[in-house]
Amino acid sequence: KSTRMGRDKAELIFAGQSLLDRTISLLESIGSERILISGREGFSDSVPDILSHCGPPGGLHACLETLFEEGKLKDHPLLIVPLDMPYLNESVLKILLSNMAGESACHFEGEVLPCALRASVQLREHLRELFLDSHELGGLRSMRAILEFCHSRPLSKQSLAGTVFKNINTPEDYENSL
């Protein structure tokens, strides 16, 4: 919703690109097979929200429903990448993907996003049930709880630069990142 920013964060310019275009370029650079963009219109792989204002869990829910409807929910790893982390880089995403062998999910210690999850029927059903019960975020409808449901493996982030996980939420954050 970009409420703290006061305007759409996807359109903010960082290193000559909008945050959305930068995120798409990053995913393309690591060879992503497909990039789904939740909650945004006007892109070839836009996925409309099923439930508005449900954050990353709602976006994940919509993406899993889309993959299921297409018959493509086949236990592939999904990277969940926020567009407001301008310092994310290829190596961070490759670490997540390389650690998915035999795992249902992984994330970095102390962080929720970015993360990698297996696109599974079980996860889809879990999210459907959560959002049938309520649309309120938090508790079981948080990314942290979803990672716990998936038995996500925490990865060390010691070797990564401290700014990698910095996100932009406010105009001050944006000014300080330039």
Short mmCIF file of C-alpha atoms in Angstrom, two decimals:
data_model
loop_
_atom_site.label_atom_id
_atom_site.label_comp_id
_atom_site.label_asym_id
_atom_site.label_seq_id
_atom_site.Cartn_x
_atom_site.Cartn_y
_atom_site.Cartn_z
CA LYS A 1 0.00 0.00 0.00
CA SER A 2 3.01 2.31 0.43
CA THR A 3 1.15 4.20 3.19
CA ARG A 4 4.28 5.30 5.07
CA MET A 5 5.92 6.40 1.82
CA GLY A 6 2.92 8.44 0.75
CA ARG A 7 3.29 7.33 -2.87
CA ASP A 8 3.77 4.12 -4.84
CA LYS A 9 7.17 2.66 -3.90
CA ALA A 10 7.29 0.67 -7.14
CA GLU A 11 7.79 3.91 -9.07
CA LEU A 12 10.66 5.26 -6.92
CA ILE A 13 13.89 5.62 -8.91
CA PHE A 14 17.01 3.92 -7.56
CA ALA A 15 20.23 3.74 -9.61
CA GLY A 16 18.36 4.92 -12.71
CA GLN A 17 15.49 2.41 -12.58
CA SER A 18 12.14 2.21 -10.84
CA LEU A 19 12.20 -0.20 -7.90
CA LEU A 20 9.79 -2.46 -9.78
CA ASP A 21 11.90 -2.52 -12.96
CA ARG A 22 15.03 -3.06 -10.87
CA THR A 23 13.46 -6.07 -9.14
CA ILE A 24 12.30 -7.55 -12.45
CA SER A 25 15.81 -7.07 -13.90
CA LEU A 26 17.35 -8.74 -10.86
CA LEU A 27 15.08 -11.78 -11.22
CA GLU A 28 15.77 -11.97 -14.96
CA SER A 29 19.52 -11.78 -14.31
CA ILE A 30 19.44 -14.99 -12.26
CA GLY A 31 17.48 -16.81 -14.97
CA SER A 32 14.04 -16.84 -13.36
CA GLU A 33 11.79 -19.04 -15.42
CA ARG A 34 8.77 -16.83 -14.79
CA ILE A 35 8.16 -13.64 -12.85
CA LEU A 36 4.73 -13.14 -11.33
CA ILE A 37 3.93 -9.64 -10.14
CA SER A 38 1.19 -9.64 -7.56
CA GLY A 39 -1.27 -6.82 -7.10
CA ARG A 40 -0.19 -4.81 -10.15
CA GLU A 41 -1.81 -4.41 -13.53
CA GLY A 42 -0.20 -3.76 -16.89
CA PHE A 43 2.44 -6.49 -16.96
CA SER A 44 2.33 -9.76 -18.91
CA ASP A 45 2.52 -11.83 -15.74
CA SER A 46 0.45 -9.61 -13.46
CA VAL A 47 -1.50 -11.52 -10.84
CA PRO A 48 -4.51 -9.62 -9.50
CA ASP A 49 -5.09 -9.65 -5.78
CA ILE A 50 -7.74 -12.07 -4.65
CA LEU A 51 -8.02 -10.10 -1.43
CA SER A 52 -6.85 -6.51 -1.37
CA HIS A 53 -4.48 -5.13 1.27
CA CYS A 54 -3.22 -8.54 2.45
CA GLY A 55 0.49 -7.85 1.88
CA PRO A 56 3.00 -10.51 0.87
CA PRO A 57 0.85 -13.39 2.24
CA GLY A 58 -2.03 -12.23 0.04
CA GLY A 59 0.28 -11.90 -2.95
CA LEU A 60 1.64 -15.40 -2.37
CA HIS A 61 -1.92 -16.70 -2.08
CA ALA A 62 -2.89 -15.07 -5.42
CA CYS A 63 0.24 -16.40 -7.17
CA LEU A 64 -0.32 -19.96 -5.93
CA GLU A 65 -3.97 -19.80 -7.08
CA THR A 66 -2.83 -18.61 -10.53
CA LEU A 67 -0.26 -21.42 -10.81
CA PHE A 68 -2.86 -23.97 -9.66
CA GLU A 69 -5.42 -22.76 -12.21
CA GLU A 70 -2.77 -23.02 -14.95
CA GLY A 71 -1.88 -26.55 -13.86
CA LYS A 72 1.65 -25.39 -13.00
CA LEU A 73 1.68 -25.87 -9.22
CA LYS A 74 4.45 -28.46 -9.37
CA ASP A 75 6.60 -28.15 -6.28
CA HIS A 76 8.99 -25.65 -7.91
CA PRO A 77 10.84 -23.18 -5.70
CA LEU A 78 9.38 -19.69 -5.65
CA LEU A 79 11.40 -16.64 -4.71
CA ILE A 80 9.38 -14.09 -2.78
CA VAL A 81 11.14 -10.78 -3.35
CA PRO A 82 9.95 -7.40 -2.10
CA LEU A 83 10.51 -4.51 -4.47
CA ASP A 84 11.42 -2.14 -1.63
CA MET A 85 14.84 -3.75 -0.97
CA PRO A 86 17.03 -1.96 -3.50
CA TYR A 87 20.29 -3.51 -2.30
CA LEU A 88 19.28 -7.11 -2.98
CA ASN A 89 21.61 -8.71 -5.48
CA GLU A 90 22.07 -11.85 -7.53
CA SER A 91 24.23 -13.61 -4.96
CA VAL A 92 21.59 -13.27 -2.21
CA LEU A 93 18.89 -14.79 -4.40
CA LYS A 94 21.22 -17.52 -5.64
CA ILE A 95 22.01 -18.45 -2.02
CA LEU A 96 18.29 -18.91 -1.36
CA LEU A 97 17.78 -21.05 -4.45
CA SER A 98 20.90 -23.15 -3.91
CA ASN A 99 19.68 -24.04 -0.43
CA MET A 100 16.27 -25.26 -1.59
CA ALA A 101 17.42 -28.81 -2.37
CA GLY A 102 15.39 -31.04 -0.08
CA GLU A 103 13.80 -28.05 1.68
CA SER A 104 10.25 -26.74 1.59
CA ALA A 105 11.43 -23.20 2.37
CA CYS A 106 14.43 -21.15 3.42
CA HIS A 107 15.07 -17.60 4.57
CA PHE A 108 17.90 -15.63 6.15
CA GLU A 109 18.25 -15.56 9.94
CA GLY A 110 16.27 -12.71 11.45
CA GLU A 111 14.67 -11.83 8.09
CA VAL A 112 11.38 -12.79 6.53
CA LEU A 113 12.01 -11.51 3.02
CA PRO A 114 13.40 -12.39 0.62
CA CYS A 115 12.63 -16.06 1.00
CA ALA A 116 12.18 -19.16 -1.12
CA LEU A 117 9.21 -21.53 -0.79
CA ARG A 118 8.10 -24.62 -2.67
CA ALA A 119 4.94 -24.09 -4.70
CA SER A 120 2.86 -26.91 -3.30
CA VAL A 121 -0.77 -27.92 -3.10
CA GLN A 122 -0.36 -28.11 0.69
CA LEU A 123 0.78 -24.49 0.91
CA ARG A 124 -2.01 -23.38 -1.42
CA GLU A 125 -4.61 -25.15 0.73
CA HIS A 126 -3.11 -23.72 3.92
CA LEU A 127 -3.36 -20.15 2.55
CA ARG A 128 -6.89 -20.71 1.25
CA GLU A 129 -8.00 -21.85 4.69
CA LEU A 130 -6.25 -18.96 6.44
CA PHE A 131 -7.89 -16.36 4.24
CA LEU A 132 -11.33 -18.03 4.39
CA ASP A 133 -11.23 -17.59 8.15
CA SER A 134 -10.27 -13.90 8.05
CA HIS A 135 -8.54 -11.32 5.88
CA GLU A 136 -6.87 -9.60 8.79
CA LEU A 137 -3.09 -9.69 8.60
CA GLY A 138 -0.80 -10.83 11.38
CA GLY A 139 -0.71 -13.98 13.45
CA LEU A 140 -1.07 -17.01 11.20
CA ARG A 141 -1.55 -14.72 8.18
CA SER A 142 1.99 -13.30 8.38
CA MET A 143 4.98 -14.28 6.27
CA ARG A 144 6.76 -15.32 9.47
CA ALA A 145 3.93 -17.78 10.25
CA ILE A 146 3.93 -19.04 6.67
CA LEU A 147 7.67 -19.71 6.92
CA GLU A 148 7.03 -21.61 10.16
CA PHE A 149 4.25 -23.64 8.49
CA CYS A 150 6.73 -24.56 5.74
CA HIS A 151 9.45 -25.46 8.28
CA SER A 152 11.68 -22.89 6.65
CA ARG A 153 15.39 -23.38 7.15
CA PRO A 154 17.17 -20.24 8.37
CA LEU A 155 20.37 -19.39 6.52
CA SER A 156 23.32 -17.46 7.89
CA LYS A 157 23.63 -13.92 6.64
CA GLN A 158 27.04 -13.23 8.19
CA SER A 159 28.87 -13.08 4.88
CA LEU A 160 26.38 -10.63 3.35
CA ALA A 161 26.66 -6.84 3.38
CA GLY A 162 24.60 -5.17 6.08
CA THR A 163 22.67 -3.07 3.59
CA VAL A 164 21.37 -6.05 1.59
CA PHE A 165 18.22 -6.34 3.73
CA LYS A 166 17.59 -2.60 4.09
CA ASN A 167 14.19 -1.63 2.77
CA ILE A 168 12.60 1.66 1.85
CA ASN A 169 9.40 2.44 3.72
CA THR A 170 9.42 6.20 4.27
CA PRO A 171 10.54 9.29 2.35
CA GLU A 172 13.48 9.52 4.79
CA ASP A 173 14.51 5.91 4.01
CA TYR A 174 14.42 6.79 0.31
CA GLU A 175 16.47 9.97 0.72
CA ASN A 176 19.06 8.10 2.82
CA SER A 177 19.39 5.36 0.18
CA LEU A 178 20.28 7.72 -2.68
#
